[in-house]
mmCIF file of C-alpha atoms in Angstrom:
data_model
loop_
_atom_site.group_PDB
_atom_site.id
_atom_site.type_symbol
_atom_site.label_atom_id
_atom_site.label_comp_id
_atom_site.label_asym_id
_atom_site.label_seq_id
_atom_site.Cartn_x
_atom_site.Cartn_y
_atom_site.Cartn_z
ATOM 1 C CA UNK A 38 0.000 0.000 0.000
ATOM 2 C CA UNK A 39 1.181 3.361 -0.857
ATOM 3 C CA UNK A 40 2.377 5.862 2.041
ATOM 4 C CA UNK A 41 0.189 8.423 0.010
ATOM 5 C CA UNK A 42 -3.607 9.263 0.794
ATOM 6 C CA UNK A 43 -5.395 8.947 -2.771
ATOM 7 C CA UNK A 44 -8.011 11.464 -3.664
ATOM 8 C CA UNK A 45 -11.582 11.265 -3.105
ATOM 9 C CA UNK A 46 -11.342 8.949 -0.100
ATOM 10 C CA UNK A 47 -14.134 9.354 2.601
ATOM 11 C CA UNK A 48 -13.130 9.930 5.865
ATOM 12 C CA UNK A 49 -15.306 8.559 9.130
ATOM 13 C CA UNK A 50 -16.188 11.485 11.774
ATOM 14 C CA UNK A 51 -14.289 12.247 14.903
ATOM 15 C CA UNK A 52 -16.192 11.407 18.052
ATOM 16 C CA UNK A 53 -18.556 13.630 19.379
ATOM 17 C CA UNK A 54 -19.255 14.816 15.699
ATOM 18 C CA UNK A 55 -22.976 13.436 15.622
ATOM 19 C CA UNK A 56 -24.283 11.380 12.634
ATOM 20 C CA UNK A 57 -25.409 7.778 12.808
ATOM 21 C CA UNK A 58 -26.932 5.528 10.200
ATOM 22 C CA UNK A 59 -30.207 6.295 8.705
ATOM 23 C CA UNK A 60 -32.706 5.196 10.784
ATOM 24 C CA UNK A 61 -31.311 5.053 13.868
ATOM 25 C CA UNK A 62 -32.087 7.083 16.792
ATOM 26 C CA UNK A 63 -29.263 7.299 19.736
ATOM 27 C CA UNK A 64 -30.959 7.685 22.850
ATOM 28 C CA UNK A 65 -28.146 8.594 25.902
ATOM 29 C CA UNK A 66 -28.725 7.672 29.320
ATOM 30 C CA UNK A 67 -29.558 10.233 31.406
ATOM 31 C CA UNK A 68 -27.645 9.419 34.299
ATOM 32 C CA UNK A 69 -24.618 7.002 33.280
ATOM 33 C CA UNK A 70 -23.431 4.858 35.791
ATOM 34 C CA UNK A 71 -19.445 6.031 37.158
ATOM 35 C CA UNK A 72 -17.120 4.106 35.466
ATOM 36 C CA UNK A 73 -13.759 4.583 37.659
ATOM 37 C CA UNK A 74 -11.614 3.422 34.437
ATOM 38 C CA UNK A 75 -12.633 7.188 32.752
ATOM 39 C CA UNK A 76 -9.491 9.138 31.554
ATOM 40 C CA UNK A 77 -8.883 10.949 34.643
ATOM 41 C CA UNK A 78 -5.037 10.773 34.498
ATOM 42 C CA UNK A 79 -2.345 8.243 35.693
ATOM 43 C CA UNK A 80 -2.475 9.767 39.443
ATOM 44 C CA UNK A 81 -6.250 8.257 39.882
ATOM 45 C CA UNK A 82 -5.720 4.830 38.521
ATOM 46 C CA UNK A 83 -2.774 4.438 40.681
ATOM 47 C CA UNK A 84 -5.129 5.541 43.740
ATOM 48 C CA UNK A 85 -7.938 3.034 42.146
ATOM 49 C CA UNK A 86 -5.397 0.175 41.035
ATOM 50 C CA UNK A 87 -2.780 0.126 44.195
ATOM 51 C CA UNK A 88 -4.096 1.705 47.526
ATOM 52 C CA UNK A 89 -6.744 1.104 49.567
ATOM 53 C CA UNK A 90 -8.565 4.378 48.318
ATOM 54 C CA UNK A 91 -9.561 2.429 45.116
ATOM 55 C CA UNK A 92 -11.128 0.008 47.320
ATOM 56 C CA UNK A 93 -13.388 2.168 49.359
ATOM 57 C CA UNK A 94 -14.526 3.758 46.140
ATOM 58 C CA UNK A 95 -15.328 0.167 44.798
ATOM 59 C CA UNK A 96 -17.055 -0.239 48.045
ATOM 60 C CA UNK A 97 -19.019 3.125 47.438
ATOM 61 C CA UNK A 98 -20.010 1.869 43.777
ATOM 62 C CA UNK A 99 -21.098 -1.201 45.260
ATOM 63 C CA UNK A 100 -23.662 0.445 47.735
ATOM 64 C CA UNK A 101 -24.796 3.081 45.250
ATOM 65 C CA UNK A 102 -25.772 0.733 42.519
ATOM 66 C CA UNK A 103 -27.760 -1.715 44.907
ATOM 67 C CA UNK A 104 -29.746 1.113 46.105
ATOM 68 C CA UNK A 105 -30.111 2.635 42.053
ATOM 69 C CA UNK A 106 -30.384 -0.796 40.602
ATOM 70 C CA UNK A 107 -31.987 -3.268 43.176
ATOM 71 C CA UNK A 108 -32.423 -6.069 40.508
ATOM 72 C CA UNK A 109 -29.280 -5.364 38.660
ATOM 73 C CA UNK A 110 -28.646 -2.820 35.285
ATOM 74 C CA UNK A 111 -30.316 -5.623 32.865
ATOM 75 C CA UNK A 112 -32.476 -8.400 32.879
ATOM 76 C CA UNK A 113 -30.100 -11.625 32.992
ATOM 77 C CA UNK A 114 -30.978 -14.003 30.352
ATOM 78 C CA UNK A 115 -29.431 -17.717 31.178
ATOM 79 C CA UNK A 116 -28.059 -19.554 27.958
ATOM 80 C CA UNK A 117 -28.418 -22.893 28.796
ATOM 81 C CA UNK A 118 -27.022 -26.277 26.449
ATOM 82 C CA UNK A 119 -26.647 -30.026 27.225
ATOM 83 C CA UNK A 120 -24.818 -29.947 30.889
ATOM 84 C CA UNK A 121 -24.455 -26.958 31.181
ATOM 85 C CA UNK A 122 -26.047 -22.892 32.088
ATOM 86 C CA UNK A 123 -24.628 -19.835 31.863
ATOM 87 C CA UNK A 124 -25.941 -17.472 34.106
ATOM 88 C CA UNK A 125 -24.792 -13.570 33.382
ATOM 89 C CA UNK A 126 -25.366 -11.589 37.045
ATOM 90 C CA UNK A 127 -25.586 -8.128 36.327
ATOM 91 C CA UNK A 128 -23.854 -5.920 39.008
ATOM 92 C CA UNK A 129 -22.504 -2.330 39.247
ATOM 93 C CA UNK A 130 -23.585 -0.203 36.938
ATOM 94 C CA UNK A 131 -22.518 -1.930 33.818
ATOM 95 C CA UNK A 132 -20.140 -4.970 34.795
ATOM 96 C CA UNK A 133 -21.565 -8.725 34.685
ATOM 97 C CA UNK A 134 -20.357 -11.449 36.593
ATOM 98 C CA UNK A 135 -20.954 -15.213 35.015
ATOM 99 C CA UNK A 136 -22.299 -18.149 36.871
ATOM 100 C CA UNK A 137 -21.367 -21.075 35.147
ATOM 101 C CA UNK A 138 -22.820 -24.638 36.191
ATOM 102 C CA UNK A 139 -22.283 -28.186 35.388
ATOM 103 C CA UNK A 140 -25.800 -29.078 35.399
ATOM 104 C CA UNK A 141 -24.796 -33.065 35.930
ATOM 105 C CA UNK A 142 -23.067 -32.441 39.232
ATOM 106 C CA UNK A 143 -24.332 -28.586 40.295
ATOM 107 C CA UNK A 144 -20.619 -27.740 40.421
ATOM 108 C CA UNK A 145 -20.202 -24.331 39.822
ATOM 109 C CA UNK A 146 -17.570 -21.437 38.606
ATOM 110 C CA UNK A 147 -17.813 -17.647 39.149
ATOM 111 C CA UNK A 148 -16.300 -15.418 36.502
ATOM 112 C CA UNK A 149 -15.231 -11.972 37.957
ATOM 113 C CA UNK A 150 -17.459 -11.740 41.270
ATOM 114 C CA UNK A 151 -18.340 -7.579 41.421
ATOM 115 C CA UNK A 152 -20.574 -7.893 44.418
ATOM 116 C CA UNK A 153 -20.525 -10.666 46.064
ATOM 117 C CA UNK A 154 -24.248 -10.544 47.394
ATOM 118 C CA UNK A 155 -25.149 -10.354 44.033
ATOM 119 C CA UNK A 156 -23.367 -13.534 43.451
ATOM 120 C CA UNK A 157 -24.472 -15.782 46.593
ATOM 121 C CA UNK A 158 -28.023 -15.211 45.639
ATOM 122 C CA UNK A 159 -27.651 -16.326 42.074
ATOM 123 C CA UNK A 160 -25.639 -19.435 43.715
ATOM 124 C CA UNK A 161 -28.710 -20.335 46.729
ATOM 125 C CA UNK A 162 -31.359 -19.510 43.805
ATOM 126 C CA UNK A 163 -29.404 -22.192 41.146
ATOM 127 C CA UNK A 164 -29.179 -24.313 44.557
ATOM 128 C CA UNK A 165 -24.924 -25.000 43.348
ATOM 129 C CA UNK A 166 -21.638 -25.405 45.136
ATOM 130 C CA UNK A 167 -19.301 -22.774 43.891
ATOM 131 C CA UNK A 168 -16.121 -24.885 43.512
ATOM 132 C CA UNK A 169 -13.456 -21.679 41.609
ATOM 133 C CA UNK A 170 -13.655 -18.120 40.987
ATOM 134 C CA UNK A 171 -11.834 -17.152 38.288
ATOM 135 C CA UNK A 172 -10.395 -13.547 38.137
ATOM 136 C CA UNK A 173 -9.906 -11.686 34.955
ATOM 137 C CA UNK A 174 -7.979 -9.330 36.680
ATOM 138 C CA UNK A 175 -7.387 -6.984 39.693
ATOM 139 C CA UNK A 176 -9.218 -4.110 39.337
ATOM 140 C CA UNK A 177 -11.786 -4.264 42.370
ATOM 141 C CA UNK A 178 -15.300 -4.347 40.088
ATOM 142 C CA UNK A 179 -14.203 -7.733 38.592
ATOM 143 C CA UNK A 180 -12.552 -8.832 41.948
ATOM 144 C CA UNK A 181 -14.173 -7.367 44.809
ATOM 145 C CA UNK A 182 -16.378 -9.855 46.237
ATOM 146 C CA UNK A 183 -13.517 -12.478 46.062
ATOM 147 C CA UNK A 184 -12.961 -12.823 49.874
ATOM 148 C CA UNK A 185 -16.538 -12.487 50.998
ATOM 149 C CA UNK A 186 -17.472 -15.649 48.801
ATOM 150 C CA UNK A 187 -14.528 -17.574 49.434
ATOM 151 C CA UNK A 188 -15.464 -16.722 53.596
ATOM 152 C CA UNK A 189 -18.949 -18.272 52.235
ATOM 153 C CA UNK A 190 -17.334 -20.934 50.696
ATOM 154 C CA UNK A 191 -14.693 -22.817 52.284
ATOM 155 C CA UNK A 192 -13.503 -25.151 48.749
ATOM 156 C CA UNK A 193 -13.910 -22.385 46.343
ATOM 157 C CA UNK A 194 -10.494 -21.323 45.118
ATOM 158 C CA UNK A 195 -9.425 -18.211 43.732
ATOM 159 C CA UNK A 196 -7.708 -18.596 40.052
ATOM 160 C CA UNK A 197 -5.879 -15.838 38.089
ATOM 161 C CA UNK A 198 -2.483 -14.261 37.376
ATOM 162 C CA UNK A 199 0.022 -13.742 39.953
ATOM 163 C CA UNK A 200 1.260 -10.578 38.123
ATOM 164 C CA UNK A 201 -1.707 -8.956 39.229
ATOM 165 C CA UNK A 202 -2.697 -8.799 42.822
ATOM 166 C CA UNK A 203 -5.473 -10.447 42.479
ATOM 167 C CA UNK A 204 -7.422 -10.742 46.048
ATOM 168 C CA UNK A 205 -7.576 -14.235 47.876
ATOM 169 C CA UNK A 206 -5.464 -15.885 45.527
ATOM 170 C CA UNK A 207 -4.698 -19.347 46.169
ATOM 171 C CA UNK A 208 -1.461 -19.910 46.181
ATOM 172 C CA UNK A 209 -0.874 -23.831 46.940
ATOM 173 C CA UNK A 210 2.272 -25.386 45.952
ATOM 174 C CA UNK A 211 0.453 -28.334 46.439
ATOM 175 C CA UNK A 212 -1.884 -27.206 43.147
ATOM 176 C CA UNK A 213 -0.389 -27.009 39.565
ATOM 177 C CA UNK A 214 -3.852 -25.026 38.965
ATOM 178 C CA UNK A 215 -3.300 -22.045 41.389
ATOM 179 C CA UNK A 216 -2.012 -19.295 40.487
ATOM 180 C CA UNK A 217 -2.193 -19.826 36.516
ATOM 181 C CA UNK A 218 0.150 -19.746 33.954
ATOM 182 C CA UNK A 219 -0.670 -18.830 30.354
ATOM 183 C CA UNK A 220 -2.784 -21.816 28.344
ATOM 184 C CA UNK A 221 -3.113 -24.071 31.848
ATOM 185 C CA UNK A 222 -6.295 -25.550 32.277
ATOM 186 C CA UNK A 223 -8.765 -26.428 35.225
ATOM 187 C CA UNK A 224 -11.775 -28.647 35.650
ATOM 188 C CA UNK A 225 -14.792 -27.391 37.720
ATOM 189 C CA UNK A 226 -17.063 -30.888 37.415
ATOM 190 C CA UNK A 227 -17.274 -31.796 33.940
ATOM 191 C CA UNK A 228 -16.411 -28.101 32.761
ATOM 192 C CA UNK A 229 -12.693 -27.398 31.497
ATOM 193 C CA UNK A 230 -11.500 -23.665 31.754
ATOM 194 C CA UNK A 231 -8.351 -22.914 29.978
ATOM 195 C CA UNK A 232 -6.466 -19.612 31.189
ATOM 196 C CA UNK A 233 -5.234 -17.171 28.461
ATOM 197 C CA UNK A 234 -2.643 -14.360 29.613
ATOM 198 C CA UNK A 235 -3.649 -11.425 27.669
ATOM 199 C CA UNK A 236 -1.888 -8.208 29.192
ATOM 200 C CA UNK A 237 -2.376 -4.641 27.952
ATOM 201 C CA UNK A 238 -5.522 -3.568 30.622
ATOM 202 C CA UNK A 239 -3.280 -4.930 33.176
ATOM 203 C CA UNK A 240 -0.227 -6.511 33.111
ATOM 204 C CA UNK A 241 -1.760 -9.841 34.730
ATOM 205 C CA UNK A 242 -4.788 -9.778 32.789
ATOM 206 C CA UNK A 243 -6.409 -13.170 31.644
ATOM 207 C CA UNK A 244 -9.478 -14.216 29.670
ATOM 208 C CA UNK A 245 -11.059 -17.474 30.287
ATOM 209 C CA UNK A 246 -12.041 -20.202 27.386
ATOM 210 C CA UNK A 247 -14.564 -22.884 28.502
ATOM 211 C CA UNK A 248 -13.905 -25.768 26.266
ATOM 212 C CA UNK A 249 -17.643 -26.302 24.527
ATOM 213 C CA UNK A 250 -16.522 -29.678 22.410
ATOM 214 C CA UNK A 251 -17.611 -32.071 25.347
ATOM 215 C CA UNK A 252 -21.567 -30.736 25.265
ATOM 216 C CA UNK A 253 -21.655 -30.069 21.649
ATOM 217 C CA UNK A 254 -21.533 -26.399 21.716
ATOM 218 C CA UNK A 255 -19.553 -23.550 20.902
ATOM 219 C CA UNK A 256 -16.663 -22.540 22.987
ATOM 220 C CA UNK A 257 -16.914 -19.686 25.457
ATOM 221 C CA UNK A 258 -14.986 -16.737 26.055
ATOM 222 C CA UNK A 259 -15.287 -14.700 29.598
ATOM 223 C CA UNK A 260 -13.358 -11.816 28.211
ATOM 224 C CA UNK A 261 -13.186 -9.191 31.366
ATOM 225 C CA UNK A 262 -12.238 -5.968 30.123
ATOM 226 C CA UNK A 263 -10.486 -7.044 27.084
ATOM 227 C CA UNK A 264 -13.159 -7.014 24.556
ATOM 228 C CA UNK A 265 -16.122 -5.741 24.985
ATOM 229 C CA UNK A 266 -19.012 -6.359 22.048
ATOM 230 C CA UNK A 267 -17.770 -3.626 19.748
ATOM 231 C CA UNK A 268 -15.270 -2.575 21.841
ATOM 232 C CA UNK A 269 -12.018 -3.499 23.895
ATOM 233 C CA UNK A 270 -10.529 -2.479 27.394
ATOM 234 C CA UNK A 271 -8.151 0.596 27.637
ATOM 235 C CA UNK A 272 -4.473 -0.296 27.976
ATOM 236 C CA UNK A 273 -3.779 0.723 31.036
ATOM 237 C CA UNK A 274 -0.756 -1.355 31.462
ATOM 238 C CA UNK A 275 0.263 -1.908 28.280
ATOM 239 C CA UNK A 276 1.309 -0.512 24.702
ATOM 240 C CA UNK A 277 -0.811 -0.512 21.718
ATOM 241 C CA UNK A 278 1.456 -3.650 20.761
ATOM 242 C CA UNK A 279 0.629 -5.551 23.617
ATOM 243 C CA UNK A 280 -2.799 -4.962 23.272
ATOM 244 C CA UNK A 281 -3.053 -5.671 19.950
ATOM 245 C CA UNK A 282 -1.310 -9.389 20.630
ATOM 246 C CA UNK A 283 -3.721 -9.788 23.291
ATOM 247 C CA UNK A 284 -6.437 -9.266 20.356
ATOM 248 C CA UNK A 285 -5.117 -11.356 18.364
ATOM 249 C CA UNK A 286 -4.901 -14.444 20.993
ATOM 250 C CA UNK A 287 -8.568 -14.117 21.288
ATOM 251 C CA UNK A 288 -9.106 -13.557 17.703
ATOM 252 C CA UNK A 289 -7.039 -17.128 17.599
ATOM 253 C CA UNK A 290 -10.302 -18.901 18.951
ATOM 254 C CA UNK A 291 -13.018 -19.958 16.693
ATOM 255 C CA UNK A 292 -15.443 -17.853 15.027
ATOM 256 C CA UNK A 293 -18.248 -19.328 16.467
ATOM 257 C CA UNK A 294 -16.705 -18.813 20.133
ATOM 258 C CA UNK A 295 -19.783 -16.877 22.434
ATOM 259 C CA UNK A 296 -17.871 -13.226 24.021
ATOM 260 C CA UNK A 297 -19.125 -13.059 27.325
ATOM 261 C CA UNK A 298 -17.564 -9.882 28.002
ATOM 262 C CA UNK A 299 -17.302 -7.986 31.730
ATOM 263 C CA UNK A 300 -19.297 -4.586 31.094
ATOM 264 C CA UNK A 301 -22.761 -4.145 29.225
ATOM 265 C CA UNK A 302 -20.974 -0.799 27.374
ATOM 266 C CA UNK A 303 -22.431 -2.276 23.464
ATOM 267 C CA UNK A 304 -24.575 0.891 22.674
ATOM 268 C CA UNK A 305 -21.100 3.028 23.500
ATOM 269 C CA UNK A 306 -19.104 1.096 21.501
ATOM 270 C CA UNK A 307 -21.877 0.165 18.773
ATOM 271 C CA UNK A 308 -22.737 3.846 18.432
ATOM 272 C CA UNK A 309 -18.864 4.968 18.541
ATOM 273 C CA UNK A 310 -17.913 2.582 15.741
ATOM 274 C CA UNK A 311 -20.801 3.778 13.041
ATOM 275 C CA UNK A 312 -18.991 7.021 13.237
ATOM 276 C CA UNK A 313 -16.023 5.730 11.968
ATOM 277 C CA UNK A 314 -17.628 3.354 9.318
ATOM 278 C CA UNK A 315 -20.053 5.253 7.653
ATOM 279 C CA UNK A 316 -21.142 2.648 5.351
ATOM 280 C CA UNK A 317 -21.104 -1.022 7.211
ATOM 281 C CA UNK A 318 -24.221 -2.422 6.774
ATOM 282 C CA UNK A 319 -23.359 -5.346 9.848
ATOM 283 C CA UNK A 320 -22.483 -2.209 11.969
ATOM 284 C CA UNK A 321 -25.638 -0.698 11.181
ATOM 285 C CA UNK A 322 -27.852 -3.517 11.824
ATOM 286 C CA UNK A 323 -26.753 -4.908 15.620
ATOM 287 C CA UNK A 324 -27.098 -1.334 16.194
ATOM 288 C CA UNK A 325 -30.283 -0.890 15.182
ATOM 289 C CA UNK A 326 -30.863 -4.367 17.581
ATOM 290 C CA UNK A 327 -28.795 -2.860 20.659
ATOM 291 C CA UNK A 328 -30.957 0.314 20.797
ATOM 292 C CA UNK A 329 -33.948 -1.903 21.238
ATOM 293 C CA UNK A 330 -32.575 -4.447 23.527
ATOM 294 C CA UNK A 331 -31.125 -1.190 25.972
ATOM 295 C CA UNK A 332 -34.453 0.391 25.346
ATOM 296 C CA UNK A 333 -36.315 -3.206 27.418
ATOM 297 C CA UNK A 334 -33.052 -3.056 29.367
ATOM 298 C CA UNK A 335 -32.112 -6.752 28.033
ATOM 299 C CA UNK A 336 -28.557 -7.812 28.229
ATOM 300 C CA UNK A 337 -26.317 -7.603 24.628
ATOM 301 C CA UNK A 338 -24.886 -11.028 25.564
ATOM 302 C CA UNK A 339 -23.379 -13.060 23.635
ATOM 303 C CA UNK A 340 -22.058 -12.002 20.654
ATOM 304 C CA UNK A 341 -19.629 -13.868 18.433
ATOM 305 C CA UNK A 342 -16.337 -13.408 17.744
ATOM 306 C CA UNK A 343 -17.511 -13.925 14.105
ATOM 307 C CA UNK A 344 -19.622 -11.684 14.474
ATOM 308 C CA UNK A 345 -17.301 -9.326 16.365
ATOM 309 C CA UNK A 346 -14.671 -9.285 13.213
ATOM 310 C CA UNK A 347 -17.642 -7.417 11.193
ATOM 311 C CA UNK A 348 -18.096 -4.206 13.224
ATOM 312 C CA UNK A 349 -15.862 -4.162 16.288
ATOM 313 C CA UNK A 350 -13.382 -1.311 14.877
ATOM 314 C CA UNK A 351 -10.739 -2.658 17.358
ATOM 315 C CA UNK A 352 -10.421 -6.215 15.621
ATOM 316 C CA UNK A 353 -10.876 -4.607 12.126
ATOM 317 C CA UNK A 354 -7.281 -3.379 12.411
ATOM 318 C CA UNK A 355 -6.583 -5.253 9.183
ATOM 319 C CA UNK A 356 -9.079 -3.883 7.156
ATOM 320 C CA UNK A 357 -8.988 -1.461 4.691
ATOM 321 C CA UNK A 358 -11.607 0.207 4.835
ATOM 322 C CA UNK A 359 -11.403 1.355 8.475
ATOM 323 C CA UNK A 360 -7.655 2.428 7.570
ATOM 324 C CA UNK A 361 -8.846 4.943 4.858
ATOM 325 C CA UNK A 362 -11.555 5.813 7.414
ATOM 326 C CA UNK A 363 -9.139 6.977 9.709
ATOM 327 C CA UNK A 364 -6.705 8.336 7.246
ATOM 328 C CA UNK A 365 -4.008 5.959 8.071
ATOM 329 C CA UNK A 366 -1.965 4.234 5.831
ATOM 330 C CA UNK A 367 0.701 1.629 5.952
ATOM 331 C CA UNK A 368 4.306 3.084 5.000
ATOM 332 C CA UNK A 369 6.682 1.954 2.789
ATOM 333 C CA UNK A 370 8.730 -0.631 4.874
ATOM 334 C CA UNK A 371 6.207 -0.870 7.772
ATOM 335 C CA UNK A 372 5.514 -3.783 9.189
ATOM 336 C CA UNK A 373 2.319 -5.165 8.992
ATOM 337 C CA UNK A 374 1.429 -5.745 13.072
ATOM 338 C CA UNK A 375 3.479 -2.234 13.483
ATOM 339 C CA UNK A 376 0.836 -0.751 11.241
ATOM 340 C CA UNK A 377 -2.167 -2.610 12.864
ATOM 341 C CA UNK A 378 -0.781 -1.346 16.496
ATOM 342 C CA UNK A 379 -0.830 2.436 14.780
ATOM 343 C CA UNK A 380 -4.295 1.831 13.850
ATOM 344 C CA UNK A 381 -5.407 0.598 16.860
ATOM 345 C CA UNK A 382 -4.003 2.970 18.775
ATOM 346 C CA UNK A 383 -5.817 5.596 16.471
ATOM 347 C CA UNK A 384 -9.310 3.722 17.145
ATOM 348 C CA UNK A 385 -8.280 4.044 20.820
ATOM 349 C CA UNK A 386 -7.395 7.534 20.659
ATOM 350 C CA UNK A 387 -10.467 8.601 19.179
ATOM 351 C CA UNK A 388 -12.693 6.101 21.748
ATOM 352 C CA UNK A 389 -11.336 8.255 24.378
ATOM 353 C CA UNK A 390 -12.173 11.454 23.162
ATOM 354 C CA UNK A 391 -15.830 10.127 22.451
ATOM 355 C CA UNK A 392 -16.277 8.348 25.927
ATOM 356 C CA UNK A 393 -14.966 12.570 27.197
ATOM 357 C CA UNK A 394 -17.629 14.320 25.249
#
C-alpha cells in the first residue's frame, strides 16, 4: 500500500461529531453509571489500582448501585445447552459477573465476582456449590467480592495471574492449577476452563475459554475488560502492541466462540464505531438491535467473535476500509502488526475522546 492518501477517499467522523446511520435514533442515558476506568489521568488509577482508596470507592459503587439498581442494570438471560447454564449476574452499573454450572453435578464457577451478594443469591437460587472463581484481573469491580465468597465458601479457590494482585489468591504449591500460567487448564465438574494471559488492561490480565466440544456447543470466552461487544478495554498497562497481541490471541479462537464480556458498554461502543464506518451495513444492523434491547433493558450477551470481526473497529485493524476511514496508511517498509498497532491505537485515541464528550 502506498504511504500516500489517494483522492476522493471518505473519511469517518471524529467522536462527538454526531451522525449515525439512517434510521437510527441514539438515545443517551440520562444518568450514566461512574465508570472509575474514565481518563482521569495516571495519578487516579494508581489511587484506584494500588491503595486502599480504590477500594473504598469500589465499596461506594457497590452500595450506590444496589440502592439505584436493586435487581441489577439488565435483565439476565441464562443460555443454557446439554450440561451446562450460563448465568450472566448483572452488578454495578454496567459490569456482569458469570455463573457457570455443570448441570450433571451442580458444580459451579464464578467469573469476575463484582458484588458478592449479588453472586451468593444467584448461587442459593441455582441451589450450586461454587467450587473456583476465576479472576480476569485486579481491578476491584471484577474482583471485589472475592474474599466475601470464598469466607462463604470454604472449597472455592481463587484462580488468576500472579502478576496482578489479584485478592484471595490461592497460592498452593500443592496445586499445579493455582495461580495460573498462560494456556493451563482447570476442571470445575465436567467443565474445562483454559487460562489465556492477555496483558495490555493490566499486566496480569487473563481471559477465560470454557472448552464447549464435550456438550456439543460452541466454545466460550469470559473476556473481562479485554473485549467488549464492539469494543475493547483501555491499555492501562500496556502498549498498543501488547494490546493488539492480546487481540489477536482471542481472535485465535473460533469464530463461532460466544464473548461473554465484563461490562454491558455495546450501545457506547456500537454507536462509537458507526462514526467511523459510515457505510457497514453489519455495523448498522446490531445497532439498530442494541438500541432496542437497551431500550427493554435486556442484556447484549453473547455475541460472536464472528460476528465481532464485522463491526468491532478494534479487531478490524486489518481492514482497509477502516484504515482509509481513519486516514491511516501503511508506509513503505512498515511492518504489517506495526501498522495494525498504529491503527489501533488511532481507534483508541479517538474512543477516548468520544467516551470525554
Amino acid at each position: 500500500q502506498s504511504s500516500h492518501r489517494p483522492a476522493g477517499k471518505r473519511t469517518g467522523q471524529e467522536p462527538g461529531s454526531g451522525g449515525l446511520p439512517e434510521g437510527v435514533e441514539y438515545i443517551p442515558t440520562r444518568k450514566k453509571g461512574k465508570n472509575p476506568m474514565k481518563p482521569v489521568g495516571v495519578a487516579w488509577y494508581s489511587l484506584y489500582a494500588r491503595t486502599r482508596l480504590g477500594y473504598l470507592f469500589y465499596q461506594r459503587q457497590v452500595k450506590k448501585a444496589r440502592e439505584r439498581y436493586p435487581h441489577g442494570h439488565s435483565v439476565p438471560q441464562p443460555y443454557c445447552f446439554p450440561g451446562v447454564k450460563i448465568l450472566p449476574i448483572p452488578v454495578l452499573s454496567n459490569n456482569y459477573s458469570y455463573l457457570v454450572i455443570d448441570t450433571g453435578s451442580s458444580q459451579a464457577a464464578v467469573i469476575d465476582p463484582s458484588d458478592p451478594l449479588a453472586v451468593q443469591a444467584a448461587i442459593e437460587e441455582e441451589g450450586v456449590m461454587l467450587e473456583a472463581i476465576f479472576c480476569t484481573h485486579k481491578h476491584w469491580d471484577h474482583s471485589g467480592g472475592n474474599e466475601a465468597l470464598c469466607q462463604k465458601h470454604s472449597s472455592c479457590r481463587v484462580y488468576g495471574s500472579t502478576l496482578d494482585a489479584i485478592p484471595q489468591l490461592t497460592n498452593d504449591p500443592c496445586s499445579r492449577h493455582s495461580p495460573l500460567a498462560d494456556r493451563e487448564k482447570v476442571s470445575v465438574g465436567c467443565l474445562t476452563f483454559e487460562a489465556l494471559a492477555t496483558p495490555g488492561h493490566t499486566v496480569g490480565h487473563m481471559v477465560y475459554v470454557l472448552d464447549g466440544g464435550p456438550f456439543g456447543s460452541p466454545s466460550c470466552l469470559f473476556s473481562g475488560d479485554l473485549l467488549f461487544l464492539a469494543g475493547c478495554g483501555r491499555p492501562f498497562e500496556g502498549s498498543p502492541e501488547t494490546m493488539l497481541a492480546s487481540l489477536d490471541v482471542a481472535m485465535g479462537l473460533g469464530e463461532d466462540t460466544l464473548l461473554w464480556p465484563g461490562h454491558e458498554y455495546a450501545l457506547e461502543c456500537l454507536t462509537f464505531a458507526s462514526l467511523l464506518e459510515l457505510d457497514n451495513s453489519a455495523l448498522e444492523q446490531k445497532l439498530q438491535w442494541a438500541v432496542q434491547q437497551r431500550q427493554e433493558k435486556r442484556s447484549t450477551c453473547p455475541s460472536t467473535l464472528g460476528e465481532e470481526q464485522t463491526y468491532n473497529p478494534f479487531l478490524r485493524t486489518h481492514r482497509l476500509e477502516l484504515q482509509e476511514a481513519l486516514g491511516l496508511w501503511q508506509g513503505r517498509g512498515e511492518d504489517s502488526d506495526a501498522f495494525r498497532a498504529r491503527v489501533l491505537k488511532e481507534v483508541r485515541r479517538r474512543k477516548d475522546l468520544y467516551q470525554a464528550t
